[in-house]
Amino acid sequence: MEKQASALKFGNFQTYTSPRLQKRPVLAKLIHNVFGYTNVGSFARARIFRDLLNEVPSQKFEKVLDIGCGWGEYSFMLAKGLPHAKVTALEVDPPKIQLLRRILQKEAIQNIEPFTGYLSDLDDDGYDFMFSVDVFEHIEESQMPFKDAYDRLKPGGYLMVKMPTKIQRTIMPDGWFEEHQDWLEDEHIGQIYMLEDLVARFEKEGFQVTHAAYHDQWLARLGWEIGYLSHKAGPILQLPALPLAKALVRLDKALGNQKWGNTIQVIGQKPLEK
């Protein structure tokens, strides 16, 4: 598979998308230049996403759909890394799309098209590639848009889904993350799959699974926990903790041989027409 995805950069627009950094734009740019992306969870997700792009022929893609783009960081990454491709950034939250449009105008980015709504609302089809990074866990299982994605992919097109596993393993005391756990119980109504379950769902919808893997083992989890707690404590502790937290994420990935993990990633291909 291709190894060009390693050149793709994530987080270049955090100074626009982070509410905390937006308050002090000059300081935000300085922090970004020194520390890079300041959200450890997003940093870990982006590294996995970039590696997964090596599992598909990304340089050949002409039509890409970001399912649940959020603030648009993955759309920005692909729009810059694949300048020949048209990237549709789909999001159901209008304020996020409004911010995305302002960034596109300010940065004069031409190959991203924002779309407010659901995948089922799209009339377009013939996409080469669709992806969803930590979105499906926010959707009830019966509403997950696997079929809508299948119908709007061209034959031979790919769907990539990354999401947390049903069972999460932690290191530090659970009580330290009680606020986050309360948020998860409200928000992660679709966090119901282990890897074999997600593979089965892809196959049920007609996809041929081309890649399936766990990520985020003990070291990555420790990095996330350090990042989460230091973020809650404030910038004075968060910024010095970032290098250690990111190093743990990198080391976790470098060790490889992941037999389990707190996240799962599956890529499915729509079969070619006979």
mmCIF file of C-alpha atoms in Angstrom:
data_model
loop_
_atom_site.group_PDB
_atom_site.id
_atom_site.type_symbol
_atom_site.label_atom_id
_atom_site.label_comp_id
_atom_site.label_asym_id
_atom_site.label_seq_id
_atom_site.Cartn_x
_atom_site.Cartn_y
_atom_site.Cartn_z
ATOM 1 C CA MET A 1 0.000 0.000 0.000
ATOM 2 C CA GLU A 2 0.948 3.622 -0.317
ATOM 3 C CA LYS A 3 3.223 5.292 2.193
ATOM 4 C CA GLN A 4 2.545 8.873 1.148
ATOM 5 C CA ALA A 5 0.017 9.547 3.905
ATOM 6 C CA SER A 6 2.804 10.123 6.421
ATOM 7 C CA ALA A 7 3.300 13.558 4.865
ATOM 8 C CA LEU A 8 -0.251 14.653 5.711
ATOM 9 C CA LYS A 9 -0.406 17.178 8.524
ATOM 10 C CA PHE A 10 -3.147 17.309 11.159
ATOM 11 C CA GLY A 11 -4.052 20.167 13.452
ATOM 12 C CA ASN A 12 -2.917 23.122 11.351
ATOM 13 C CA PHE A 13 -6.186 24.910 12.103
ATOM 14 C CA GLN A 14 -6.421 24.297 15.848
ATOM 15 C CA THR A 15 -5.900 28.001 16.479
ATOM 16 C CA TYR A 16 -9.288 28.492 14.775
ATOM 17 C CA THR A 17 -11.134 25.461 16.139
ATOM 18 C CA SER A 18 -10.120 25.415 19.830
ATOM 19 C CA PRO A 19 -12.365 27.673 21.969
ATOM 20 C CA ARG A 20 -9.541 28.124 24.469
ATOM 21 C CA LEU A 21 -6.994 29.148 21.832
ATOM 22 C CA GLN A 22 -9.431 31.402 19.994
ATOM 23 C CA LYS A 23 -9.464 33.738 22.982
ATOM 24 C CA ARG A 24 -5.767 34.572 22.555
ATOM 25 C CA PRO A 25 -4.871 34.175 18.851
ATOM 26 C CA VAL A 26 -1.295 35.490 19.080
ATOM 27 C CA LEU A 27 -0.473 33.277 22.047
ATOM 28 C CA ALA A 28 -2.310 30.405 20.360
ATOM 29 C CA LYS A 29 -0.011 30.522 17.342
ATOM 30 C CA LEU A 30 3.046 30.558 19.581
ATOM 31 C CA ILE A 31 1.779 27.572 21.574
ATOM 32 C CA HIS A 32 0.956 25.677 18.387
ATOM 33 C CA ASN A 33 4.402 26.365 16.907
ATOM 34 C CA VAL A 34 6.142 25.115 20.054
ATOM 35 C CA PHE A 35 3.907 22.278 21.261
ATOM 36 C CA GLY A 36 1.941 21.272 18.175
ATOM 37 C CA TYR A 37 -1.580 19.945 18.640
ATOM 38 C CA THR A 38 -2.517 20.301 22.300
ATOM 39 C CA ASN A 39 -5.331 17.725 22.545
ATOM 40 C CA VAL A 40 -3.719 14.331 23.185
ATOM 41 C CA GLY A 41 -6.819 12.369 22.177
ATOM 42 C CA SER A 42 -7.037 14.169 18.842
ATOM 43 C CA PHE A 43 -3.290 13.742 18.362
ATOM 44 C CA ALA A 44 -3.630 9.967 18.827
ATOM 45 C CA ARG A 45 -6.670 9.765 16.530
ATOM 46 C CA ALA A 46 -4.900 11.689 13.795
ATOM 47 C CA ARG A 47 -1.874 9.369 13.871
ATOM 48 C CA ILE A 48 -4.125 6.338 13.493
ATOM 49 C CA PHE A 49 -6.065 7.995 10.682
ATOM 50 C CA ARG A 50 -2.890 8.910 8.830
ATOM 51 C CA ASP A 51 -1.636 5.325 9.080
ATOM 52 C CA LEU A 52 -4.980 3.954 7.892
ATOM 53 C CA LEU A 53 -4.729 6.062 4.757
ATOM 54 C CA ASN A 54 -1.766 3.879 3.818
ATOM 55 C CA GLU A 55 -4.212 0.954 3.641
ATOM 56 C CA VAL A 56 -6.158 2.512 0.755
ATOM 57 C CA PRO A 57 -5.117 4.047 -2.601
ATOM 58 C CA SER A 58 -5.619 7.563 -1.258
ATOM 59 C CA GLN A 59 -3.701 9.361 -3.985
ATOM 60 C CA LYS A 60 -6.216 8.099 -6.545
ATOM 61 C CA PHE A 61 -9.258 9.460 -4.726
ATOM 62 C CA GLU A 62 -11.215 12.209 -6.452
ATOM 63 C CA LYS A 63 -14.364 12.363 -4.289
ATOM 64 C CA VAL A 64 -14.034 12.045 -0.520
ATOM 65 C CA LEU A 65 -16.660 12.333 2.225
ATOM 66 C CA ASP A 66 -15.872 13.145 5.849
ATOM 67 C CA ILE A 67 -18.820 11.726 7.828
ATOM 68 C CA GLY A 68 -19.265 13.883 10.917
ATOM 69 C CA CYS A 69 -16.455 16.312 10.209
ATOM 70 C CA GLY A 70 -16.782 18.216 13.493
ATOM 71 C CA TRP A 71 -14.473 21.216 13.295
ATOM 72 C CA GLY A 72 -13.087 19.921 9.988
ATOM 73 C CA GLU A 73 -9.504 19.022 10.862
ATOM 74 C CA TYR A 74 -9.514 15.759 8.871
ATOM 75 C CA SER A 75 -11.128 17.480 5.918
ATOM 76 C CA PHE A 76 -8.416 20.139 6.053
ATOM 77 C CA MET A 77 -5.747 17.467 6.192
ATOM 78 C CA LEU A 78 -7.036 15.647 3.124
ATOM 79 C CA ALA A 79 -7.856 18.791 1.155
ATOM 80 C CA LYS A 80 -4.250 19.896 1.438
ATOM 81 C CA GLY A 81 -2.721 16.449 1.016
ATOM 82 C CA LEU A 82 -4.977 15.560 -1.934
ATOM 83 C CA PRO A 83 -5.338 18.877 -3.782
ATOM 84 C CA HIS A 84 -6.839 17.125 -6.803
ATOM 85 C CA ALA A 85 -9.701 15.685 -4.714
ATOM 86 C CA LYS A 86 -13.025 17.227 -3.751
ATOM 87 C CA VAL A 87 -13.729 16.740 -0.049
ATOM 88 C CA THR A 88 -17.294 16.962 1.245
ATOM 89 C CA ALA A 89 -17.351 17.816 4.960
ATOM 90 C CA LEU A 90 -20.648 16.561 6.383
ATOM 91 C CA GLU A 91 -21.818 17.643 9.835
ATOM 92 C CA VAL A 92 -25.232 17.795 11.539
ATOM 93 C CA ASP A 93 -24.261 20.637 13.921
ATOM 94 C CA PRO A 94 -24.814 23.972 12.084
ATOM 95 C CA PRO A 95 -22.441 26.071 14.273
ATOM 96 C CA LYS A 96 -19.544 23.780 13.385
ATOM 97 C CA ILE A 97 -20.309 24.111 9.682
ATOM 98 C CA GLN A 98 -20.530 27.893 10.064
ATOM 99 C CA LEU A 99 -17.069 27.963 11.629
ATOM 100 C CA LEU A 100 -15.783 25.668 8.898
ATOM 101 C CA ARG A 101 -17.090 28.037 6.225
ATOM 102 C CA ARG A 102 -15.322 30.988 7.892
ATOM 103 C CA ILE A 103 -12.029 29.093 7.950
ATOM 104 C CA LEU A 104 -12.408 28.071 4.312
ATOM 105 C CA GLN A 105 -13.003 31.683 3.311
ATOM 106 C CA LYS A 106 -10.126 33.041 5.374
ATOM 107 C CA GLU A 107 -7.678 30.395 4.167
ATOM 108 C CA ALA A 108 -8.994 30.393 0.568
ATOM 109 C CA ILE A 109 -9.406 26.616 0.519
ATOM 110 C CA GLN A 110 -11.203 25.645 -2.667
ATOM 111 C CA ASN A 111 -11.598 21.853 -2.556
ATOM 112 C CA ILE A 112 -13.768 21.434 0.569
ATOM 113 C CA GLU A 113 -17.550 21.606 0.279
ATOM 114 C CA PRO A 114 -19.377 21.858 3.644
ATOM 115 C CA PHE A 115 -22.705 20.065 3.960
ATOM 116 C CA THR A 116 -25.126 20.411 6.881
ATOM 117 C CA GLY A 117 -27.237 17.318 7.365
ATOM 118 C CA TYR A 118 -27.177 13.540 7.372
ATOM 119 C CA LEU A 119 -25.627 11.119 4.932
ATOM 120 C CA SER A 120 -29.098 10.122 3.787
ATOM 121 C CA ASP A 121 -29.694 13.753 2.730
ATOM 122 C CA LEU A 122 -26.938 13.625 0.119
ATOM 123 C CA ASP A 123 -28.081 13.204 -3.468
ATOM 124 C CA ASP A 124 -24.513 12.749 -4.663
ATOM 125 C CA ASP A 125 -22.994 9.321 -5.208
ATOM 126 C CA GLY A 126 -19.851 7.939 -6.756
ATOM 127 C CA TYR A 127 -17.563 8.661 -3.796
ATOM 128 C CA ASP A 128 -14.170 6.977 -3.844
ATOM 129 C CA PHE A 129 -13.694 7.147 -0.094
ATOM 130 C CA MET A 130 -15.767 7.841 3.003
ATOM 131 C CA PHE A 131 -14.421 7.963 6.518
ATOM 132 C CA SER A 132 -15.670 8.492 10.038
ATOM 133 C CA VAL A 133 -13.327 9.163 12.968
ATOM 134 C CA ASP A 134 -14.925 8.679 16.384
ATOM 135 C CA VAL A 135 -18.443 9.512 15.222
ATOM 136 C CA PHE A 136 -20.411 6.249 15.015
ATOM 137 C CA GLU A 137 -20.278 5.781 18.799
ATOM 138 C CA HIS A 138 -22.528 8.854 19.032
ATOM 139 C CA ILE A 139 -25.219 7.148 16.904
ATOM 140 C CA GLU A 140 -27.722 4.482 17.900
ATOM 141 C CA GLU A 141 -26.904 1.185 16.221
ATOM 142 C CA SER A 142 -30.079 1.132 14.136
ATOM 143 C CA GLN A 143 -29.284 4.624 12.812
ATOM 144 C CA MET A 144 -25.624 4.029 11.888
ATOM 145 C CA PRO A 145 -25.330 4.983 8.203
ATOM 146 C CA PHE A 146 -23.575 1.898 6.839
ATOM 147 C CA LYS A 147 -26.191 1.330 4.140
ATOM 148 C CA ASP A 148 -26.286 5.017 3.179
ATOM 149 C CA ALA A 149 -22.504 4.946 2.824
ATOM 150 C CA TYR A 150 -22.631 1.757 0.750
ATOM 151 C CA ASP A 151 -25.246 3.234 -1.596
ATOM 152 C CA ARG A 152 -23.234 6.429 -2.180
ATOM 153 C CA LEU A 153 -19.873 4.790 -2.783
ATOM 154 C CA LYS A 154 -18.880 3.906 -6.288
ATOM 155 C CA PRO A 155 -18.057 0.231 -6.927
ATOM 156 C CA GLY A 156 -14.575 -0.322 -5.550
ATOM 157 C CA GLY A 157 -14.909 2.613 -3.133
ATOM 158 C CA TYR A 158 -13.898 2.406 0.515
ATOM 159 C CA LEU A 159 -15.521 3.126 3.878
ATOM 160 C CA MET A 160 -13.280 3.600 6.921
ATOM 161 C CA VAL A 161 -14.700 3.664 10.451
ATOM 162 C CA LYS A 162 -12.703 4.320 13.618
ATOM 163 C CA MET A 163 -14.417 4.188 17.011
ATOM 164 C CA PRO A 164 -13.795 3.190 20.641
ATOM 165 C CA THR A 165 -14.306 -0.401 21.721
ATOM 166 C CA LYS A 166 -17.225 -1.484 23.873
ATOM 167 C CA ILE A 167 -14.837 -2.495 26.662
ATOM 168 C CA GLN A 168 -12.341 0.156 27.757
ATOM 169 C CA ARG A 169 -9.265 -0.564 29.862
ATOM 170 C CA THR A 170 -7.945 2.150 32.157
ATOM 171 C CA ILE A 171 -4.837 2.672 34.290
ATOM 172 C CA MET A 172 -5.472 5.404 36.841
ATOM 173 C CA PRO A 173 -8.417 5.274 39.286
ATOM 174 C CA ASP A 174 -11.766 5.548 37.530
ATOM 175 C CA GLY A 175 -12.886 8.197 40.012
ATOM 176 C CA TRP A 176 -10.393 10.633 38.522
ATOM 177 C CA PHE A 177 -12.372 10.533 35.272
ATOM 178 C CA GLU A 178 -15.898 10.577 36.657
ATOM 179 C CA GLU A 179 -16.886 13.723 34.744
ATOM 180 C CA HIS A 180 -15.640 12.225 31.487
ATOM 181 C CA GLN A 181 -17.427 8.947 32.203
ATOM 182 C CA ASP A 182 -20.711 10.792 32.769
ATOM 183 C CA TRP A 183 -20.245 12.471 29.391
ATOM 184 C CA LEU A 184 -19.548 9.110 27.739
ATOM 185 C CA GLU A 185 -22.725 7.572 29.150
ATOM 186 C CA ASP A 186 -24.774 10.409 27.673
ATOM 187 C CA GLU A 187 -22.963 10.711 24.359
ATOM 188 C CA HIS A 188 -21.618 7.272 23.403
ATOM 189 C CA ILE A 189 -24.905 5.494 22.793
ATOM 190 C CA GLY A 190 -23.334 3.523 19.933
ATOM 191 C CA GLN A 191 -20.182 2.334 21.715
ATOM 192 C CA ILE A 192 -21.288 -1.278 21.393
ATOM 193 C CA TYR A 193 -18.733 -3.073 19.217
ATOM 194 C CA MET A 194 -15.578 -5.056 19.671
ATOM 195 C CA LEU A 195 -13.459 -5.579 16.552
ATOM 196 C CA GLU A 196 -15.160 -8.790 15.432
ATOM 197 C CA ASP A 197 -18.562 -7.122 15.855
ATOM 198 C CA LEU A 198 -17.646 -4.159 13.674
ATOM 199 C CA VAL A 199 -16.213 -6.462 11.019
ATOM 200 C CA ALA A 200 -19.458 -8.439 11.050
ATOM 201 C CA ARG A 201 -21.478 -5.226 10.633
ATOM 202 C CA PHE A 202 -19.426 -4.232 7.589
ATOM 203 C CA GLU A 203 -19.891 -7.663 6.039
ATOM 204 C CA LYS A 204 -23.617 -7.642 6.785
ATOM 205 C CA GLU A 205 -23.945 -4.398 4.816
ATOM 206 C CA GLY A 206 -22.176 -5.968 1.805
ATOM 207 C CA PHE A 207 -18.626 -4.665 2.251
ATOM 208 C CA GLN A 208 -15.519 -6.733 1.703
ATOM 209 C CA VAL A 209 -13.322 -6.025 4.720
ATOM 210 C CA THR A 210 -9.785 -5.095 3.637
ATOM 211 C CA HIS A 211 -8.367 -4.023 6.997
ATOM 212 C CA ALA A 212 -9.331 -4.510 10.648
ATOM 213 C CA ALA A 213 -7.213 -3.684 13.691
ATOM 214 C CA TYR A 214 -7.085 -2.620 17.314
ATOM 215 C CA HIS A 215 -5.118 0.427 18.448
ATOM 216 C CA ASP A 216 -4.473 2.345 21.670
ATOM 217 C CA GLN A 217 -3.114 -0.089 24.234
ATOM 218 C CA TRP A 218 -1.700 0.661 27.687
ATOM 219 C CA LEU A 219 0.871 3.320 26.778
ATOM 220 C CA ALA A 220 -1.541 5.269 24.571
ATOM 221 C CA ARG A 221 -4.158 5.079 27.311
ATOM 222 C CA LEU A 222 -1.658 6.394 29.845
ATOM 223 C CA GLY A 223 -0.794 9.231 27.468
ATOM 224 C CA TRP A 224 -4.473 10.097 27.121
ATOM 225 C CA GLU A 225 -5.008 10.018 30.887
ATOM 226 C CA ILE A 226 -2.042 12.323 31.473
ATOM 227 C CA GLY A 227 -3.333 14.653 28.762
ATOM 228 C CA TYR A 228 -6.866 14.674 30.152
ATOM 229 C CA LEU A 229 -5.868 15.356 33.749
ATOM 230 C CA SER A 230 -3.319 18.019 32.838
ATOM 231 C CA HIS A 231 -5.863 19.737 30.567
ATOM 232 C CA LYS A 232 -8.317 19.898 33.465
ATOM 233 C CA ALA A 233 -5.584 21.356 35.662
ATOM 234 C CA GLY A 234 -4.960 24.231 33.232
ATOM 235 C CA PRO A 235 -2.304 25.351 30.723
ATOM 236 C CA ILE A 236 0.466 25.695 33.322
ATOM 237 C CA LEU A 237 0.414 21.919 33.815
ATOM 238 C CA GLN A 238 -0.992 20.888 30.445
ATOM 239 C CA LEU A 239 1.773 22.257 28.235
ATOM 240 C CA PRO A 240 4.734 20.699 30.111
ATOM 241 C CA ALA A 241 2.881 17.363 30.183
ATOM 242 C CA LEU A 242 2.245 17.302 26.425
ATOM 243 C CA PRO A 243 5.665 15.966 25.286
ATOM 244 C CA LEU A 244 5.421 12.996 27.675
ATOM 245 C CA ALA A 245 1.824 12.229 26.751
ATOM 246 C CA LYS A 246 2.567 12.361 23.022
ATOM 247 C CA ALA A 247 5.713 10.265 23.460
ATOM 248 C CA LEU A 248 3.648 7.538 25.113
ATOM 249 C CA VAL A 249 1.207 7.583 22.185
ATOM 250 C CA ARG A 250 4.075 7.263 19.707
ATOM 251 C CA LEU A 251 5.717 4.458 21.677
ATOM 252 C CA ASP A 252 2.456 2.552 21.912
ATOM 253 C CA LYS A 253 2.179 2.607 18.123
ATOM 254 C CA ALA A 254 5.841 1.691 17.621
ATOM 255 C CA LEU A 255 5.519 -1.469 19.733
ATOM 256 C CA GLY A 256 2.921 -2.858 17.328
ATOM 257 C CA ASN A 257 1.383 -6.348 17.599
ATOM 258 C CA GLN A 258 -1.825 -4.987 19.054
ATOM 259 C CA LYS A 259 -3.983 -7.956 20.087
ATOM 260 C CA TRP A 260 -6.442 -5.651 21.803
ATOM 261 C CA GLY A 261 -6.953 -1.943 22.193
ATOM 262 C CA ASN A 262 -9.342 0.764 23.299
ATOM 263 C CA THR A 263 -10.112 1.676 19.675
ATOM 264 C CA ILE A 264 -11.033 -0.334 16.595
ATOM 265 C CA GLN A 265 -10.619 0.502 12.924
ATOM 266 C CA VAL A 266 -12.202 -1.259 9.968
ATOM 267 C CA ILE A 267 -11.958 -0.516 6.262
ATOM 268 C CA GLY A 268 -14.457 -2.053 3.874
ATOM 269 C CA GLN A 269 -14.578 -1.945 0.102
ATOM 270 C CA LYS A 270 -17.761 -1.942 -1.959
ATOM 271 C CA PRO A 271 -17.404 -4.822 -4.403
ATOM 272 C CA LEU A 272 -16.740 -4.038 -8.033
ATOM 273 C CA GLU A 273 -19.688 -4.537 -10.313
ATOM 274 C CA LYS A 274 -19.642 -7.817 -12.208
#
